[in-house]
mmCIF file of C-alpha atoms in Angstrom:
data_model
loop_
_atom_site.group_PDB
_atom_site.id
_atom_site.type_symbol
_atom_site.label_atom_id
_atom_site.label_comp_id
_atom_site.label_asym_id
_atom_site.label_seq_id
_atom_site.Cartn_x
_atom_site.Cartn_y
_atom_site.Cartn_z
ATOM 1 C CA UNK K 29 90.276 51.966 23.043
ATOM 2 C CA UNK K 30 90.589 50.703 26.608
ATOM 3 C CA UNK K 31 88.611 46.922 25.515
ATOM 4 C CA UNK K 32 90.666 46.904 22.366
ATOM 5 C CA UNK K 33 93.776 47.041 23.855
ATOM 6 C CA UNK K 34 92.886 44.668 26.697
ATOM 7 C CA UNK K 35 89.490 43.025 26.133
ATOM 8 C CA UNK K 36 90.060 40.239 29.249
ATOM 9 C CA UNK K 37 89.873 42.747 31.610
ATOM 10 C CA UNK K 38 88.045 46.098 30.180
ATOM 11 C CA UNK K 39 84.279 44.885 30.017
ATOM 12 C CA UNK K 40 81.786 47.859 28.968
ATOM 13 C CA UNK K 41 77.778 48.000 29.698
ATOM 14 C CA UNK K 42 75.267 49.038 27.649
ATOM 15 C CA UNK K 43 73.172 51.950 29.311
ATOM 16 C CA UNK K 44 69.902 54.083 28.367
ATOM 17 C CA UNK K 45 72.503 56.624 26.987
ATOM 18 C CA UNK K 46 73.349 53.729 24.289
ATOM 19 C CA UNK K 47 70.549 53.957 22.838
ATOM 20 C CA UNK K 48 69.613 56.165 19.141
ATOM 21 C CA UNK K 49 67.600 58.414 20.801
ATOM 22 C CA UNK K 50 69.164 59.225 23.726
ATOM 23 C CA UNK K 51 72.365 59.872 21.482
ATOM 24 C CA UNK K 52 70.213 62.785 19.773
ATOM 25 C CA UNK K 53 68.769 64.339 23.251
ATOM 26 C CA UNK K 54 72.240 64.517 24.805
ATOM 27 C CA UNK K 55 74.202 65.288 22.132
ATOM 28 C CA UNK K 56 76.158 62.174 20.962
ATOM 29 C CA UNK K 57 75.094 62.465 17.446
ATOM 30 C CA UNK K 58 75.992 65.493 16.787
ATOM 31 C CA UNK K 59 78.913 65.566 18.202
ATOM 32 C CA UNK K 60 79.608 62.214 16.323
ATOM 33 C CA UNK K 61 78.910 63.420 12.847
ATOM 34 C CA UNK K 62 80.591 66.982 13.188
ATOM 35 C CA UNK K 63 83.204 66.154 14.043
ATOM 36 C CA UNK K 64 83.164 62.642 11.862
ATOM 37 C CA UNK K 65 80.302 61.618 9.701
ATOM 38 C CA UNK K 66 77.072 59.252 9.152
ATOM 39 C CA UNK K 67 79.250 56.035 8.682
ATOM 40 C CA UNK K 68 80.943 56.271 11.898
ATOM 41 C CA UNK K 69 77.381 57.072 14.095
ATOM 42 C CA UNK K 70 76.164 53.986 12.769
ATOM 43 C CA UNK K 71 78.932 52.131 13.573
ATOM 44 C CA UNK K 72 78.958 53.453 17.043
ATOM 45 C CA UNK K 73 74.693 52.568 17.276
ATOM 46 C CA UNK K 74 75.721 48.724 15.733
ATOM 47 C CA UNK K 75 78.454 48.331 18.468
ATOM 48 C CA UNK K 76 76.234 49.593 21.247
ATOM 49 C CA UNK K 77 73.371 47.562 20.436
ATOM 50 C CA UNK K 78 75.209 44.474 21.439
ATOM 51 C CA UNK K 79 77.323 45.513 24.283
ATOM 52 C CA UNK K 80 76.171 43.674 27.575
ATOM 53 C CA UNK K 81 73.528 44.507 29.684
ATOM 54 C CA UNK K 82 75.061 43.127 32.926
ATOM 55 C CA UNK K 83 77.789 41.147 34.396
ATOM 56 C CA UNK K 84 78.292 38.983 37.777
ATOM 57 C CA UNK K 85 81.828 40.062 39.670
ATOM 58 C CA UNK K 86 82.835 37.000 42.212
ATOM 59 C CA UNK K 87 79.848 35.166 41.972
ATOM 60 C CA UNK K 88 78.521 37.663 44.168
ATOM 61 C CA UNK K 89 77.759 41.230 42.741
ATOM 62 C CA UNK K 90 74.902 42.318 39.907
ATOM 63 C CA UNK K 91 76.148 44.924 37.593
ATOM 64 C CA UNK K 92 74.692 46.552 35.249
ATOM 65 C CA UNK K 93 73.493 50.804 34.718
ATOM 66 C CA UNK K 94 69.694 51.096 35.645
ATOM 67 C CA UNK K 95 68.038 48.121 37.467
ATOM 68 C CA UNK K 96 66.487 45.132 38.385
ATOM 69 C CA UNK K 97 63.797 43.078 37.064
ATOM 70 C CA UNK K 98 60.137 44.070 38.320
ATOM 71 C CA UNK K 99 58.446 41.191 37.306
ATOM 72 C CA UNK K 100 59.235 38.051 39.577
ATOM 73 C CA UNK K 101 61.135 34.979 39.148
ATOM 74 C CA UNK K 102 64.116 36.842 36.831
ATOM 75 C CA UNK K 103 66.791 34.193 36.825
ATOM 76 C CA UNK K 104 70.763 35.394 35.172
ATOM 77 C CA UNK K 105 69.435 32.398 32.443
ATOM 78 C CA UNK K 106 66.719 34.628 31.914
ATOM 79 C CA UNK K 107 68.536 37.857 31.089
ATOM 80 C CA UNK K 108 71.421 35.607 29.076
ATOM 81 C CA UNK K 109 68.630 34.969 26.994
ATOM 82 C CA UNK K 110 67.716 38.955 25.862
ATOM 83 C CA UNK K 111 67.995 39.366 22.324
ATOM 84 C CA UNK K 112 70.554 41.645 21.560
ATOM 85 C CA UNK K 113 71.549 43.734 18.475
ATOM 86 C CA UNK K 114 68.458 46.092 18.389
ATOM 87 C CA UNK K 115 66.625 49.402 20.409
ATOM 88 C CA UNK K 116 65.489 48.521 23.167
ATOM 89 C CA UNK K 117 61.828 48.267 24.177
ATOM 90 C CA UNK K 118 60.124 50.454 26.005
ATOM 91 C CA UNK K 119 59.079 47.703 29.423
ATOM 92 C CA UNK K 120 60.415 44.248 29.633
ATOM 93 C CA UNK K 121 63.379 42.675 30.719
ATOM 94 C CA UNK K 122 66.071 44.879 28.756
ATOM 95 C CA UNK K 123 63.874 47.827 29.787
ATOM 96 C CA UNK K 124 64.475 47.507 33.496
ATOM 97 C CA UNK K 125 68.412 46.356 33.167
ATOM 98 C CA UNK K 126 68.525 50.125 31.105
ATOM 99 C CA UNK K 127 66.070 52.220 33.009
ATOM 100 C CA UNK K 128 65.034 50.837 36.261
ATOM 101 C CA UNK K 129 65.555 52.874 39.608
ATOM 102 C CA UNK K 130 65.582 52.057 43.350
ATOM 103 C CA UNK K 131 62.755 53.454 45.606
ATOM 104 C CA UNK K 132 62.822 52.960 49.112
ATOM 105 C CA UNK K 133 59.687 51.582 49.746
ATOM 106 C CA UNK K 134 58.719 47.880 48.901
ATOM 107 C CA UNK K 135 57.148 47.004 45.500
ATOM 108 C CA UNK K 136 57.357 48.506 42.285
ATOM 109 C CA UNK K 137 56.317 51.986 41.110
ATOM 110 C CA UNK K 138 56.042 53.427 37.719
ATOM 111 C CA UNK K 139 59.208 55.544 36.882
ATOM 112 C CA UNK K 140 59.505 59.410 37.301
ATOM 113 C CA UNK K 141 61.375 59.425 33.700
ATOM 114 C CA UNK K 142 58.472 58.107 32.180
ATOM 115 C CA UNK K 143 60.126 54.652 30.872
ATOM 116 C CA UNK K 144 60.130 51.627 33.299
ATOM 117 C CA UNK K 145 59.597 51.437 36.568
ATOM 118 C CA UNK K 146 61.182 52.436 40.199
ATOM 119 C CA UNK K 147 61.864 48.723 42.096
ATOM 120 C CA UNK K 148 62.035 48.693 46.146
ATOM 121 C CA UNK K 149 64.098 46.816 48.414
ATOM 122 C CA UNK K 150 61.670 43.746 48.588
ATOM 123 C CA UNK K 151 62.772 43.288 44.777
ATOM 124 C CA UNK K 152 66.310 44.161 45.505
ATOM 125 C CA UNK K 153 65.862 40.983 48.139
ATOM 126 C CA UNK K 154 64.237 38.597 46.083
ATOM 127 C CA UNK K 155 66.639 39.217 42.942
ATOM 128 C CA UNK K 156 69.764 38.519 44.793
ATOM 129 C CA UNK K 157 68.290 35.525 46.712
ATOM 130 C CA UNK K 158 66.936 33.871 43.858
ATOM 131 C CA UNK K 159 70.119 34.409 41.876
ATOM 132 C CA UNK K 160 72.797 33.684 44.634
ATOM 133 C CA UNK K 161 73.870 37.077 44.549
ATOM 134 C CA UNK K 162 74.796 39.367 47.582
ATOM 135 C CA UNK K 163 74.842 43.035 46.051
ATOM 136 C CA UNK K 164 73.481 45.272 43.292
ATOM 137 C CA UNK K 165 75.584 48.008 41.815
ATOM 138 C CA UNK K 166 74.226 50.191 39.157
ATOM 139 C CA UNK K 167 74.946 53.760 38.011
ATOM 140 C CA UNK K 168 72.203 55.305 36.032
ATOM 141 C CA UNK K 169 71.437 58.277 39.049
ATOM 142 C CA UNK K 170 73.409 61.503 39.847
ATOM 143 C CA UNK K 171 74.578 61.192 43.241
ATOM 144 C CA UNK K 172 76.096 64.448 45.439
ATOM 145 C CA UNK K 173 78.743 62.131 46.455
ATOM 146 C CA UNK K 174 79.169 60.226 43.520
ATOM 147 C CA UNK K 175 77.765 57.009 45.145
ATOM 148 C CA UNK K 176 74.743 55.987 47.770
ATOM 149 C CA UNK K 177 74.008 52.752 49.208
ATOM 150 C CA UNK K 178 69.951 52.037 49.818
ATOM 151 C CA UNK K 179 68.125 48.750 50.644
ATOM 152 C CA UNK K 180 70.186 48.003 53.587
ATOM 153 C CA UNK K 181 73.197 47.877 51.994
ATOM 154 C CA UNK K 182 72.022 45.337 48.966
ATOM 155 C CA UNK K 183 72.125 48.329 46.649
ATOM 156 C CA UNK K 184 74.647 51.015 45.118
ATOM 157 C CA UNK K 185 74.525 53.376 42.957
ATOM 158 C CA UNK K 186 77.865 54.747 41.388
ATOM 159 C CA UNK K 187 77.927 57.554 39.466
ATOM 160 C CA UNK K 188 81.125 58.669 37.719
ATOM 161 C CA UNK K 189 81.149 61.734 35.949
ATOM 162 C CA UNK K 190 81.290 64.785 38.709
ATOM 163 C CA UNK K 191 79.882 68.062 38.065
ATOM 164 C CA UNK K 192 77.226 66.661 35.067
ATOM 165 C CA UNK K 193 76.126 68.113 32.539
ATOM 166 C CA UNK K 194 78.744 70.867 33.770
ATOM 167 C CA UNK K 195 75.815 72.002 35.986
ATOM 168 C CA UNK K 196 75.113 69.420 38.785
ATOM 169 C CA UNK K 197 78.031 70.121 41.172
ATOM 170 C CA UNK K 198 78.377 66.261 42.162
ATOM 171 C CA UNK K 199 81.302 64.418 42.920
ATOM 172 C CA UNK K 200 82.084 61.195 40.800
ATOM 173 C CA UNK K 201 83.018 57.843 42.443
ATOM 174 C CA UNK K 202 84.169 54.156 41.450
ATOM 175 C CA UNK K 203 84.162 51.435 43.424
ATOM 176 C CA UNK K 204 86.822 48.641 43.808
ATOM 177 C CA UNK K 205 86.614 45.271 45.082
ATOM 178 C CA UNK K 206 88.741 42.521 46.355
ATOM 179 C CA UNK K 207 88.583 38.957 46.657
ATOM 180 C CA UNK K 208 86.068 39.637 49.119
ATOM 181 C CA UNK K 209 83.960 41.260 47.227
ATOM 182 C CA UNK K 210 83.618 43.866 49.922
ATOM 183 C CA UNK K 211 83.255 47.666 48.460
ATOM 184 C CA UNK K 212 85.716 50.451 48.649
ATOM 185 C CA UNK K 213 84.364 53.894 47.224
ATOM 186 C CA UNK K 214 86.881 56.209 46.043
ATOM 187 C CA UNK K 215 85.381 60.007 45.042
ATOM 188 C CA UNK K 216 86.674 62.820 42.870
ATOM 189 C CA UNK K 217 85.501 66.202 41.863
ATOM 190 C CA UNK K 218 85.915 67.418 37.865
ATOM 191 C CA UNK K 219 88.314 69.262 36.170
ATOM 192 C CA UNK K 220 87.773 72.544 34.241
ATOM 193 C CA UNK K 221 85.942 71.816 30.843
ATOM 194 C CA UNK K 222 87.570 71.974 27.401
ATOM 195 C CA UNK K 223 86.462 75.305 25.806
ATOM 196 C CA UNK K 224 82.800 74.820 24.176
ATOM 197 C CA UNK K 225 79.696 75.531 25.879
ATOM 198 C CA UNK K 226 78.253 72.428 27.874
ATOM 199 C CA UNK K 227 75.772 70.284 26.136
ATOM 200 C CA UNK K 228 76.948 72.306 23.031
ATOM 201 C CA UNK K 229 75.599 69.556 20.277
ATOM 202 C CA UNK K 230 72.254 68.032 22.253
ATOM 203 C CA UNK K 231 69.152 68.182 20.528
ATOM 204 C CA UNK K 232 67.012 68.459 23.840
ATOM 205 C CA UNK K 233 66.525 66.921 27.104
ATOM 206 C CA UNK K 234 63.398 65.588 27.139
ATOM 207 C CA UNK K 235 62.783 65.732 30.121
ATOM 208 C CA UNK K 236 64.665 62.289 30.264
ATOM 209 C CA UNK K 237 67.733 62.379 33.016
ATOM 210 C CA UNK K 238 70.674 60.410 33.530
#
């Protein structure tokens, strides 16, 4: 409701979560078609499918939810270029953008979720040279405070739903820049949950988090 009602400055991401089978595990479906039906899930899986998979704020900051690029030589052309409109794989370009994590030792390390990969500050470095780019910020990753910086300050992640899963305990955080571009972290804690049980229509974690 937000980009309808002013799409030049609301602009939404697509995540891992937006995804037909991480709707199911978490609970998104059934929620969905309880308290709606069929028709509107699959208008909800069409618009995902082509929601962005990043975005460039002042010509200086990468965002988008899991990661960067492990394979060299990624260019913003390059990820322009991503198909859009379907599931996503499970490695390649789209892959890494959804699922991708820091690690904070150089290179590139096969991920703990068991899709994509874990990318460390060397990538982080190249990226954002290559690109003209100062800064990463991605969310993708509970965080106690609802945000940490890694790779000497080239990377963020922001994470903005406190207490997940009503069982984490985390704060949530956003982040607002300036003309400068420069980062300004603002952190909350959640608010008592509407009567129903948490995680009342998932179909299963998966072992599959965040």
């Amino acid at each position: 409701l937000f980009k309808l009602s002013d799409p030049d400055c609301i602009h939404l991401h697509r995540g891992n979560h937006e995804t037909k089978n991480m709707n199911k595990i978490y609970g998104f479906e059934g929620e969905v078609k309880a308290k709606y039906d069929d028709k509107i899930f699959d208008l909800f899986l069409e618009v995902f499918s082509f929601l962005p998979l990043a975005s460039v704020v002042g010509e200086k900051v990468f965002v988008t939810h899991g990661g960067l690029p492990t394979e060299p030589d990624v260019t913003l052309s390059d990820i322009r270029k991503i198909e859009r409109g379907c599931e996503p794989p499970n490695f390649g370009l789209m892959s890494d953008l959804l699922w991708a994590d820091p690690q904070p030792f150089p290179g590139k390390s096969p991920s703990k979720r068991g899709v994509g990969y874990s990318f460390g500050p060397d990538i982080t470095e190249s990226f954002l040279k290559l690109n003209g780019l100062q800064l990463l910020v991605r969310s993708h990753e509970v965080k106690d405070e609802g945000y940490l910086v890694e790779h000497g300050g080239k990377t963020i992640t922001v994470f903005s739903a406190p207490n997940y899963c009503d069982s984490m305990g985390n704060k949530g955080a956003f982040i607002h820049f300036d003309e400068t571009c420069e980062p300004k972290f603002t952190q909350y804690e959640a608010v008592p949950h509407p009567n129903i049980r948490p995680m009342a229509y998932a179909a299963g974690m998966g072992g599959l988090f965040m």
